[in-house]
XYZ file of C-alpha atoms in Angstrom:
699
model
C 173.090 -86.761 -12.278
C 170.050 -84.709 -11.091
C 166.568 -85.688 -11.265
C 163.740 -83.280 -10.869
C 160.210 -84.492 -10.196
C 157.620 -81.932 -11.341
C 154.414 -82.408 -9.296
C 151.160 -80.505 -10.195
C 149.176 -79.000 -7.323
C 145.938 -79.612 -9.052
C 144.264 -80.398 -12.320
C 144.729 -78.169 -15.562
C 147.989 -76.619 -14.453
C 149.721 -77.187 -17.897
C 152.110 -79.961 -16.661
C 153.069 -81.004 -20.089
C 153.824 -77.528 -21.252
C 156.127 -76.941 -18.411
C 157.834 -80.278 -19.211
C 158.465 -79.049 -22.727
C 159.802 -75.719 -21.564
C 161.889 -77.047 -18.526
C 163.689 -79.523 -20.937
C 164.426 -76.515 -23.346
C 165.572 -74.195 -20.544
C 167.992 -76.833 -19.112
C 169.462 -77.582 -22.685
C 170.085 -73.903 -23.222
C 171.961 -74.079 -19.827
C 174.283 -76.406 -21.765
C 173.005 -79.589 -19.732
C 172.205 -82.881 -21.362
C 168.562 -83.580 -20.398
C 166.413 -86.578 -20.449
C 162.850 -86.979 -19.788
C 160.448 -89.656 -18.182
C 156.779 -90.092 -17.708
C 156.423 -92.959 -15.476
C 152.735 -93.488 -15.652
C 150.463 -92.917 -18.653
C 147.283 -90.871 -18.130
C 145.422 -91.006 -21.385
C 142.984 -88.332 -22.153
C 139.430 -89.047 -23.512
C 139.935 -89.795 -27.203
C 143.655 -90.507 -26.836
C 144.457 -93.632 -28.871
C 148.062 -93.257 -29.534
C 151.414 -93.100 -27.500
C 151.515 -91.286 -24.307
C 151.107 -87.437 -24.890
C 153.907 -85.989 -23.048
C 156.583 -88.540 -23.988
C 155.626 -88.377 -27.638
C 155.664 -84.593 -27.604
C 159.104 -84.554 -25.949
C 160.292 -86.928 -28.603
C 159.016 -84.801 -31.602
C 159.975 -81.555 -30.068
C 163.388 -82.376 -28.662
C 164.418 -85.491 -30.391
C 164.649 -87.545 -27.202
C 163.548 -90.999 -26.686
C 161.878 -91.332 -23.408
C 161.209 -94.986 -21.855
C 157.711 -96.263 -22.187
C 155.306 -95.061 -19.602
C 153.522 -97.814 -17.604
C 149.679 -98.183 -18.609
C 147.425 -96.626 -16.089
C 145.225 -99.767 -15.974
C 148.395 -101.935 -15.047
C 149.237 -99.315 -12.599
C 145.789 -99.328 -10.765
C 145.719 -103.115 -10.874
C 149.270 -103.329 -8.979
C 147.947 -100.685 -6.533
C 144.625 -102.391 -6.071
C 146.539 -105.811 -5.367
C 148.855 -104.167 -2.957
C 152.036 -104.378 -5.081
C 153.357 -100.841 -4.713
C 156.831 -101.906 -4.032
C 156.868 -104.011 -7.265
C 155.382 -101.210 -9.119
C 158.178 -98.532 -7.918
C 160.807 -101.128 -8.730
C 159.885 -101.337 -12.239
C 159.750 -97.422 -12.348
C 163.085 -97.408 -10.921
C 164.444 -99.638 -13.592
C 162.915 -97.539 -16.452
C 164.242 -94.385 -14.493
C 167.698 -95.823 -14.795
C 167.223 -96.353 -18.582
C 166.152 -92.768 -18.949
C 169.067 -91.277 -16.959
C 171.859 -93.208 -18.709
C 174.148 -90.605 -20.104
C 172.260 -87.481 -18.867
C 173.209 -84.544 -16.498
C 169.723 -84.055 -15.468
C 166.244 -85.976 -16.001
C 162.881 -84.507 -15.849
C 160.401 -86.624 -14.316
C 156.571 -85.768 -14.881
C 154.258 -86.766 -12.219
C 150.674 -87.854 -12.165
C 147.886 -85.253 -12.500
C 144.946 -85.756 -10.025
C 141.589 -86.208 -11.656
C 138.213 -87.509 -10.753
C 139.340 -91.036 -11.710
C 142.926 -90.658 -10.242
C 142.273 -89.316 -6.801
C 145.367 -91.394 -5.599
C 147.777 -89.433 -7.801
C 149.371 -87.107 -4.975
C 150.035 -90.151 -3.069
C 151.698 -91.968 -5.837
C 153.687 -88.865 -6.734
C 155.080 -88.726 -3.202
C 156.184 -92.355 -3.536
C 157.661 -91.800 -6.967
C 159.695 -88.737 -6.009
C 161.290 -90.597 -2.779
C 161.969 -93.706 -4.830
C 163.867 -91.820 -7.592
C 165.599 -89.611 -4.866
C 164.283 -86.541 -7.012
C 164.284 -83.039 -6.205
C 160.631 -81.510 -6.313
C 159.453 -78.811 -8.400
C 155.765 -77.842 -8.000
C 153.677 -76.728 -10.684
C 150.631 -74.517 -10.195
C 148.400 -72.070 -11.943
C 146.181 -69.348 -10.378
C 142.428 -69.645 -10.904
C 141.725 -65.986 -10.929
C 142.931 -62.415 -10.637
C 141.673 -61.332 -7.235
C 143.741 -61.173 -3.972
C 141.705 -63.817 -2.581
C 142.690 -66.399 -5.133
C 146.381 -65.533 -4.573
C 145.835 -66.458 -0.990
C 144.203 -69.730 -2.098
C 146.983 -70.165 -4.519
C 149.477 -69.727 -1.734
C 147.800 -72.225 0.378
C 147.257 -74.912 -2.312
C 151.114 -74.610 -3.060
C 152.127 -74.975 0.562
C 149.659 -77.999 1.020
C 151.370 -79.749 -1.830
C 154.795 -78.904 -0.484
C 153.959 -80.411 2.907
C 153.107 -83.798 0.968
C 156.665 -83.807 0.055
C 158.247 -82.988 3.441
C 157.607 -79.125 3.375
C 160.100 -76.393 3.245
C 162.398 -77.921 5.862
C 163.134 -80.666 3.207
C 166.062 -79.518 1.052
C 164.654 -81.539 -1.874
C 161.520 -79.399 -2.062
C 163.052 -76.690 -4.230
C 160.446 -74.468 -5.673
C 157.489 -73.968 -7.826
C 156.737 -72.956 -11.480
C 153.434 -70.750 -11.951
C 151.632 -71.398 -15.226
C 148.944 -69.502 -17.006
C 149.433 -66.273 -14.960
C 146.742 -63.629 -15.828
C 147.152 -60.435 -13.827
C 145.965 -56.928 -14.909
C 149.112 -55.289 -13.558
C 151.338 -57.849 -15.117
C 153.593 -60.742 -14.144
C 155.993 -58.780 -11.944
C 153.111 -57.327 -9.841
C 151.599 -60.765 -9.615
C 154.962 -62.386 -8.243
C 155.458 -59.484 -5.966
C 152.123 -59.925 -4.348
C 152.275 -63.631 -4.137
C 155.637 -63.166 -2.496
C 154.039 -61.123 0.186
C 151.363 -63.587 0.799
C 153.283 -66.819 0.541
C 155.276 -67.791 3.827
C 157.037 -70.549 1.486
C 158.486 -68.154 -0.735
C 159.440 -65.705 2.045
C 161.461 -68.480 3.840
C 164.229 -68.157 1.262
C 164.834 -71.998 0.591
C 161.844 -72.280 -1.647
C 162.108 -70.758 -5.019
C 159.814 -69.136 -7.530
C 161.584 -70.978 -10.602
C 159.213 -69.488 -13.189
C 156.195 -67.414 -13.940
C 154.585 -68.187 -17.221
C 152.272 -65.518 -18.477
C 148.926 -66.525 -19.970
C 148.826 -66.194 -23.936
C 145.707 -67.144 -25.804
C 147.654 -68.138 -28.956
C 149.377 -70.841 -27.036
C 146.255 -72.524 -26.151
C 144.588 -72.224 -29.652
C 143.776 -75.661 -31.352
C 143.777 -76.050 -35.009
C 140.434 -76.036 -36.761
C 141.223 -79.691 -37.636
C 141.397 -80.490 -34.171
C 137.910 -79.163 -33.552
C 136.753 -81.266 -36.575
C 138.356 -84.098 -35.020
C 136.531 -83.640 -31.651
C 133.199 -83.107 -33.039
C 133.431 -85.855 -35.717
C 132.483 -83.182 -38.179
C 131.961 -83.492 -41.925
C 134.325 -81.398 -43.849
C 132.521 -79.391 -46.423
C 135.705 -77.248 -47.397
C 139.011 -78.230 -45.787
C 140.613 -74.977 -46.822
C 143.388 -74.190 -44.511
C 141.942 -76.233 -41.591
C 145.440 -77.754 -40.680
C 146.982 -74.382 -40.246
C 144.251 -72.103 -38.987
C 143.810 -71.754 -35.170
C 140.769 -71.245 -33.111
C 141.356 -68.392 -30.604
C 137.653 -67.764 -29.947
C 134.322 -69.263 -30.516
C 131.353 -67.153 -31.648
C 127.847 -68.742 -31.484
C 125.898 -66.477 -33.862
C 122.285 -66.370 -33.463
C 122.020 -62.433 -33.810
C 121.256 -60.437 -37.103
C 124.204 -59.639 -39.450
C 124.754 -56.069 -38.412
C 125.272 -57.267 -34.877
C 127.615 -60.031 -35.780
C 129.835 -58.059 -38.091
C 132.175 -56.643 -35.368
C 132.576 -60.307 -33.936
C 134.219 -61.493 -37.329
C 138.075 -61.206 -36.233
C 140.994 -63.263 -36.981
C 141.059 -66.739 -35.403
C 137.249 -66.788 -34.661
C 135.392 -69.881 -35.305
C 131.688 -68.844 -36.246
C 129.018 -71.458 -35.125
C 125.869 -71.041 -36.499
C 122.880 -73.240 -37.988
C 123.268 -74.346 -41.684
C 120.380 -72.372 -42.764
C 121.494 -68.948 -41.579
C 122.512 -67.938 -45.181
C 123.087 -64.338 -44.077
C 125.871 -65.360 -41.471
C 127.384 -67.634 -43.887
C 127.556 -64.916 -46.375
C 128.844 -62.439 -43.962
C 131.631 -64.796 -42.765
C 132.584 -65.508 -46.367
C 132.675 -61.550 -47.307
C 134.891 -61.025 -44.111
C 137.268 -63.837 -45.277
C 137.450 -62.553 -48.904
C 138.270 -59.068 -47.381
C 141.314 -60.560 -45.593
C 140.024 -61.522 -42.257
C 141.625 -65.012 -41.400
C 138.571 -66.599 -39.674
C 139.264 -69.867 -38.060
C 136.393 -71.382 -39.900
C 132.598 -71.830 -40.294
C 130.798 -74.580 -38.134
C 127.453 -75.133 -39.366
C 125.011 -77.035 -36.958
C 121.540 -78.310 -36.566
C 121.860 -80.772 -39.416
C 120.640 -78.120 -42.004
C 122.743 -78.398 -45.091
C 123.679 -75.018 -46.665
C 121.952 -74.174 -49.690
C 124.054 -74.951 -52.731
C 123.378 -71.428 -54.332
C 124.751 -69.787 -51.373
C 127.942 -71.759 -51.336
C 128.336 -70.961 -54.904
C 128.395 -67.332 -54.122
C 130.913 -68.071 -51.356
C 133.466 -69.875 -53.668
C 135.968 -66.903 -53.335
C 136.157 -67.508 -49.655
C 136.384 -71.308 -49.824
C 139.052 -71.057 -52.466
C 140.908 -68.512 -50.154
C 141.334 -71.272 -47.587
C 138.131 -70.610 -45.343
C 137.314 -73.965 -43.616
C 133.684 -74.856 -43.477
C 132.477 -77.960 -41.119
C 129.148 -79.280 -40.472
C 127.505 -81.219 -37.381
C 124.065 -82.699 -37.000
C 124.012 -81.473 -33.295
C 121.853 -78.325 -32.514
C 123.319 -75.121 -31.391
C 123.227 -75.839 -27.608
C 124.803 -79.335 -27.827
C 127.529 -78.233 -30.221
C 128.473 -75.422 -27.720
C 128.571 -78.015 -25.078
C 130.799 -80.243 -27.022
C 133.237 -77.510 -27.847
C 133.438 -76.467 -24.177
C 134.735 -80.074 -23.483
C 137.534 -79.672 -25.910
C 140.866 -81.090 -24.527
C 143.239 -77.951 -24.293
C 146.160 -80.316 -24.356
C 148.711 -80.093 -27.384
C 147.993 -82.772 -29.666
C 150.961 -84.862 -30.445
C 151.151 -84.054 -34.065
C 150.886 -80.301 -33.692
C 154.536 -79.539 -33.967
C 154.067 -75.909 -34.544
C 152.156 -75.364 -31.370
C 154.426 -77.513 -29.292
C 157.514 -75.570 -30.505
C 155.791 -72.262 -29.454
C 154.747 -73.446 -26.148
C 158.367 -74.913 -25.561
C 160.081 -71.552 -26.417
C 157.744 -69.426 -24.505
C 157.866 -71.426 -21.309
C 161.591 -71.930 -21.421
C 161.979 -68.106 -21.685
C 160.307 -67.709 -18.461
C 162.200 -70.175 -16.366
C 165.094 -69.268 -14.244
C 167.532 -71.651 -16.016
C 170.574 -70.264 -14.529
C 169.512 -71.012 -10.856
C 168.656 -74.486 -11.988
C 171.846 -74.964 -13.586
C 173.648 -73.850 -10.570
C 171.581 -76.381 -8.727
C 172.535 -79.319 -10.953
C 176.192 -78.341 -10.469
C 175.956 -78.372 -6.694
C 177.091 -81.783 -5.536
C 174.509 -83.765 -3.805
C 174.794 -87.238 -2.480
C 172.092 -89.463 -3.957
C 170.233 -91.475 -1.494
C 169.547 -95.008 -2.193
C 165.697 -95.348 -1.980
C 164.306 -98.625 -0.985
C 162.860 -99.410 -4.401
C 166.253 -98.498 -5.966
C 167.988 -100.794 -3.575
C 165.567 -103.560 -4.278
C 165.821 -103.092 -7.959
C 169.663 -103.106 -7.814
C 169.455 -106.379 -5.636
C 167.282 -108.191 -8.035
C 169.194 -107.109 -11.140
C 172.542 -108.014 -9.525
C 171.194 -111.281 -8.290
C 169.767 -112.146 -11.756
C 173.172 -111.451 -13.336
C 175.077 -113.487 -10.786
C 172.765 -116.538 -11.573
C 173.646 -118.543 -8.359
C 172.278 -121.623 -6.900
C 170.977 -121.241 -3.216
C 170.065 -123.971 -1.035
C 167.142 -123.335 1.537
C 167.189 -126.054 4.129
C 163.791 -125.328 5.342
C 162.244 -126.601 2.212
C 158.631 -127.171 3.217
C 158.300 -124.044 5.456
C 155.402 -122.137 3.755
C 157.287 -118.742 3.602
C 160.327 -120.186 2.172
C 158.318 -122.264 -0.501
C 156.583 -119.013 -1.674
C 159.906 -117.124 -1.604
C 161.669 -119.826 -3.466
C 158.896 -119.843 -6.126
C 159.249 -116.015 -6.538
C 162.981 -116.240 -6.821
C 162.957 -118.831 -9.293
C 160.401 -117.317 -11.360
C 162.106 -113.836 -11.549
C 165.535 -115.464 -11.968
C 166.927 -113.922 -8.794
C 168.392 -117.440 -7.840
C 168.340 -120.933 -8.754
C 166.687 -122.350 -5.504
C 167.061 -125.768 -3.943
C 164.505 -126.796 -1.356
C 165.711 -129.567 1.063
C 162.302 -131.215 1.814
C 160.222 -134.287 0.650
C 158.638 -133.188 -2.690
C 155.253 -134.287 -1.549
C 155.437 -131.956 1.523
C 156.520 -129.080 -0.743
C 153.609 -129.787 -3.155
C 151.090 -130.004 -0.239
C 152.259 -126.710 1.146
C 151.959 -125.011 -2.318
C 148.378 -126.403 -2.974
C 147.418 -125.252 0.547
C 148.840 -121.742 0.238
C 147.951 -121.361 -3.565
C 151.439 -121.080 -4.615
C 152.548 -122.079 -8.105
C 155.936 -123.917 -8.354
C 157.665 -122.633 -11.219
C 159.474 -124.978 -13.809
C 163.216 -125.541 -12.737
C 162.654 -125.251 -8.883
C 164.708 -127.995 -7.468
C 163.343 -130.077 -4.501
C 165.763 -132.606 -3.092
C 164.683 -135.294 -0.426
C 167.218 -135.363 2.370
C 166.565 -139.041 3.012
C 167.921 -139.717 -0.466
C 171.106 -137.622 -0.600
C 172.101 -137.830 3.008
C 174.381 -140.903 2.793
C 176.768 -139.237 0.136
C 177.865 -136.449 2.480
C 178.888 -138.593 5.427
C 182.442 -139.363 4.141
C 183.371 -135.821 3.092
C 181.886 -134.419 6.379
C 184.113 -136.795 8.235
C 187.043 -135.696 6.269
C 186.237 -132.002 6.944
C 185.881 -132.610 10.912
C 188.630 -135.394 11.264
C 190.570 -133.025 13.630
C 187.595 -133.065 15.860
C 187.242 -136.827 16.075
C 184.119 -136.977 14.094
C 183.182 -140.482 12.726
C 180.625 -141.685 10.205
C 177.883 -142.638 12.599
C 178.316 -139.082 14.393
C 178.216 -137.567 11.021
C 175.076 -139.154 9.857
C 173.352 -138.206 12.957
C 174.205 -134.590 12.539
C 173.259 -134.634 8.759
C 169.747 -135.511 9.984
C 169.570 -131.753 10.527
C 168.897 -130.217 7.222
C 170.847 -127.050 8.027
C 173.864 -129.284 8.267
C 173.229 -130.875 5.112
C 172.715 -127.720 3.217
C 176.078 -126.460 4.705
C 177.785 -129.603 3.460
C 176.266 -128.936 0.102
C 177.807 -125.469 0.187
C 181.177 -126.629 1.585
C 181.596 -128.862 -1.627
C 180.645 -126.101 -3.928
C 177.469 -127.963 -4.947
C 175.587 -124.816 -4.210
C 176.888 -121.107 -4.008
C 174.839 -119.946 -0.790
C 172.573 -120.875 1.987
C 169.624 -119.143 3.688
C 167.893 -120.674 6.797
C 166.382 -119.303 9.996
C 162.681 -119.116 9.372
C 162.124 -121.810 11.871
C 165.761 -122.301 13.131
C 167.601 -120.222 15.610
C 170.582 -117.997 14.601
C 172.765 -120.414 16.414
C 171.527 -123.584 14.533
C 172.398 -121.668 11.304
C 175.790 -120.151 12.024
C 177.291 -123.294 13.952
C 177.444 -125.587 10.972
C 178.833 -122.752 8.907
C 181.603 -121.953 11.516
C 182.439 -125.740 11.782
C 182.264 -126.517 8.054
C 182.827 -123.451 5.910
C 185.207 -121.373 8.297
C 185.636 -117.530 8.198
C 187.244 -115.805 5.362
C 190.961 -114.778 5.305
C 191.597 -111.809 7.639
C 188.391 -112.164 9.587
C 188.456 -113.148 13.350
C 184.628 -113.239 13.938
C 181.281 -113.584 12.298
C 178.828 -110.758 12.387
C 175.644 -109.615 10.670
C 173.840 -106.561 9.253
C 170.295 -105.764 8.285
C 169.461 -103.415 5.450
C 166.552 -101.397 6.884
C 164.219 -100.266 3.985
C 162.942 -97.093 5.558
C 160.520 -94.937 3.412
C 163.023 -92.704 1.877
C 166.504 -94.371 2.343
C 168.234 -97.529 3.233
C 170.166 -97.962 6.419
C 172.385 -100.541 7.744
C 172.214 -102.072 11.246
C 174.921 -104.136 12.738
C 175.252 -106.456 14.684
C 171.756 -107.415 15.604
C 171.944 -111.227 15.417
C 175.167 -112.800 16.135
C 177.511 -111.375 18.876
C 175.813 -110.967 22.195
C 178.355 -108.793 24.001
C 181.520 -107.858 21.776
C 184.376 -106.349 23.361
C 185.957 -103.224 21.870
C 188.175 -104.966 19.535
C 185.274 -107.073 18.267
C 182.985 -103.929 18.041
C 185.604 -102.342 15.702
C 185.870 -105.313 13.479
C 181.935 -105.332 13.277
C 182.064 -101.496 12.282
C 184.643 -102.139 9.619
C 182.628 -105.356 8.363
C 179.478 -103.293 8.194
C 180.840 -100.323 6.567
C 182.273 -102.708 3.870
C 178.996 -104.462 3.265
C 177.143 -100.953 3.033
C 179.517 -99.752 0.257
C 179.215 -103.151 -1.431
C 175.518 -102.714 -1.871
C 175.471 -99.019 -2.875
C 174.948 -97.363 0.659
C 177.685 -94.782 1.268
C 179.273 -95.655 4.636
C 179.159 -93.008 7.509
C 179.234 -95.156 10.683
C 177.813 -94.262 14.021
C 178.862 -96.139 16.911
C 175.796 -96.193 19.233
C 175.660 -95.620 22.786
C 173.328 -94.164 25.448
C 175.712 -91.085 25.437
C 176.900 -88.584 22.902
C 180.626 -87.492 22.683
C 182.100 -86.701 26.152
C 178.526 -86.131 27.981
C 178.667 -89.575 29.607
C 180.828 -92.136 31.162
C 180.901 -95.782 32.368
C 182.262 -99.083 30.985
C 179.752 -99.351 28.027
C 180.457 -95.775 26.866
C 184.097 -96.274 27.183
C 183.877 -99.647 25.021
C 182.263 -97.646 22.209
C 184.757 -94.902 22.301
C 187.716 -97.468 22.285
C 185.981 -99.464 19.315
C 185.691 -96.019 17.481
C 189.453 -95.351 18.090
C 190.401 -98.851 16.846
C 188.189 -98.526 13.782
C 189.683 -95.299 12.813
C 193.374 -96.689 13.085
C 192.512 -99.486 10.871
C 190.942 -97.361 8.290
C 191.567 -93.736 8.502
C 189.501 -92.925 5.596
C 186.369 -94.317 6.979
C 183.748 -91.708 8.105
C 183.161 -93.026 11.684
C 182.364 -91.348 15.101
C 181.088 -92.518 18.540
C 179.819 -92.756 20.919
C 176.553 -91.155 19.416
C 172.853 -91.451 20.619
C 170.562 -92.746 17.933
C 168.795 -89.330 17.684
C 172.234 -87.627 17.335
C 173.299 -89.941 14.539
C 170.082 -89.897 12.637
C 168.531 -86.444 12.891
C 170.284 -83.731 11.426
C 168.931 -81.006 13.826
C 169.799 -82.993 16.798
C 173.237 -83.901 15.524
C 174.203 -80.023 15.042
C 173.111 -79.632 18.772
C 174.788 -82.702 20.300
C 177.747 -83.155 18.090
C 178.243 -80.043 16.030
C 181.803 -81.152 14.638
C 181.139 -84.593 14.074
C 181.254 -85.912 10.281
C 178.622 -88.537 10.843
C 176.026 -86.964 13.397
C 172.648 -86.313 11.645
C 173.582 -88.201 8.512
C 174.642 -91.757 9.562
C 173.941 -94.602 7.219
C 175.661 -97.293 9.218
C 174.560 -97.862 12.718
C 176.623 -100.201 15.033
C 175.048 -101.218 18.201
C 176.999 -101.820 21.396
C 175.797 -105.310 21.954
C 173.134 -107.767 20.627
C 170.381 -106.775 23.256
C 170.399 -103.133 21.748
C 170.652 -104.067 18.200
C 167.987 -106.646 17.947
C 165.460 -104.697 20.037
C 166.109 -101.640 18.010
C 165.855 -103.466 14.384
C 162.658 -105.200 15.371
C 161.164 -101.992 16.941
C 161.869 -99.895 13.802
C 160.828 -102.788 11.319
C 157.445 -103.429 13.029
C 156.636 -99.813 13.992
C 157.701 -98.168 10.667
C 156.188 -101.316 8.796
C 159.353 -101.376 6.710
C 161.237 -104.361 5.166
C 164.398 -105.489 6.669
C 166.701 -107.314 4.544
C 169.010 -109.931 6.485
C 170.466 -110.595 8.682
C 173.374 -110.923 6.150
C 176.265 -112.641 7.799
C 179.843 -111.166 7.462
C 183.202 -112.628 7.813
C 182.471 -116.255 6.550
C 184.368 -117.921 3.560
C 181.142 -118.572 1.656
C 177.738 -116.992 2.022
C 175.546 -118.300 4.778
C 172.645 -115.978 5.813
C 170.198 -116.159 8.631
C 166.515 -115.049 8.805
C 164.410 -113.666 11.617
C 161.801 -116.374 12.527
C 159.356 -113.623 12.121
C 160.588 -112.927 8.475
C 158.148 -112.057 5.815
C 158.068 -113.531 2.341
C 159.623 -110.336 1.002
C 162.458 -110.520 3.589
C 163.350 -114.028 2.523
C 163.229 -113.183 -1.230
C 165.783 -110.344 -0.838
C 168.024 -112.179 1.722
C 168.217 -114.775 -1.056
C 169.093 -112.079 -3.518
C 171.824 -110.971 -1.067
C 173.117 -114.166 -1.004
C 173.400 -114.630 -4.583
C 175.423 -111.229 -4.770
C 177.727 -112.259 -2.091
C 178.421 -115.490 -3.787
C 179.277 -113.805 -6.933
C 181.695 -111.273 -5.150
C 183.486 -114.059 -3.353
C 184.409 -115.775 -6.553
């Protein structure tokens, strides 16, 4: 499924019209097309549904998901909840994409009140893993304005990664007016634009200006002005193609009375009223008469105009003077009203006829691996965890970050959390931190439950000579207590490490839970939520200096974890050398581990040794390892030792300001997951979600 994100280069480019036409063009290409407008941007006077979605629904018979209200979006942005906003949009995007070949997503339009629109559009496009189609419109006909148009397109393209980003695919130009025609315009623009000359950025459509496509109904004018209807006539059907403010004498007015003209004149200008009526009776389909200045027309004059009125001439009246009326008319919204089916159909067909749907169909047919964006990853984590409905114990029950994370997970249904702590301590932390503890959040006092785990623990460790007093002493450690709860299947998973070391978290698990069948060691991975994709790092928390066999096992475990959570596994075995360029014991260890992993799983895409830049950056990968199936596109990074892995993940996490989810432990019979002692609340929330999902998959 392809997602095309259409982003305007400025205000007034006709984004809705392009959406209508693009859907029709792709439908003509034989594709099943969906539509989604993530954020509603109502125009002044809009009181009904979101305009683009409603027009799509009425014109194409589609049922797009609801758009988020602008007020809600601004509130979430103002509160610093961008991640939560994107997760909600990803959820709606998946609803819209279900069963579709391609989805059109309409971005925000920058306005005086929404200057943040361009920034939000970039986040949306990345989160939805969309290909970007820019929409622009020239502001004049002179060569200088073509240069400005080219610059405007290039600036907007750079926001999304520029021409070097394969997902920035092209531009659609709307409302093109050029004295020499569209072909001359495109030729001139192609000569001026470095983007279009580059070859990987395409002109996907060039829509000529047509006055009739922008013509509102006379009724729309009446609604705008709040006009009194003296004679409705054909005001539902007639369209305003031009407005003429008549202050001149009749002989100088006659030549202005043409089809589609709205005549604006004071109500006491009997001569103009009669002239317009005569023109109407002689077959000129005027858009209507708009009488201003609060002068009611003479009833005797209107009697003379009965032929025109009965022939369908609309007559409206307003109380404002000529100047104010003209000003109000100038403010008229040029958008298509949601109930103007005729105009919407005309615009749809016209725009569709000028879009290169063959190229777009070819693009949709080209296989492309979908990147799992961080919001999509978080959304899937939450959704899968909610479906799992697992009980997770948190031994560090009074630690402030843990309390907040537990409250969030309980409230959102991510997991049924159990805090091991004295209830009064948890409530004191909640009051001090301003945390609302949701109903159903369990708090168990270790002092009251410890005794009942002594006998089961002695039984589990009888081979090691453990007696009751020794077990009771060990159960003073809340991590050991929580691990016993897990061993007895009273909970489904355990998360610890906010104040305990990794060793303190893992040791009880190895003693009481044991490794899963087929696994010889326990390792870990972090899910690194970078700005535009999710990467997997292993092992960054458990094994200090694995040998080649252990490193191969870590690679296989990490690849399986990546696949289990929707990240396609392309494993890079990281070293300070790439290929055969270096030697030494550490390089040879990585080379041998790569060989062993390949033998164990021949279908796995794995390569090493690779330097980090060769693994991560396409251009470097092509230079340093041109024949590698992994170089430049790795998704799983396996580090040669704990020193390298832990340093790298923390450097990336802090320098790139990204969320790292984990460490998620691999190889245990039941899910026990460790936290970094510097973990943020979000880190803990998503680690709890991981644990719940692991628990569901182990049953």
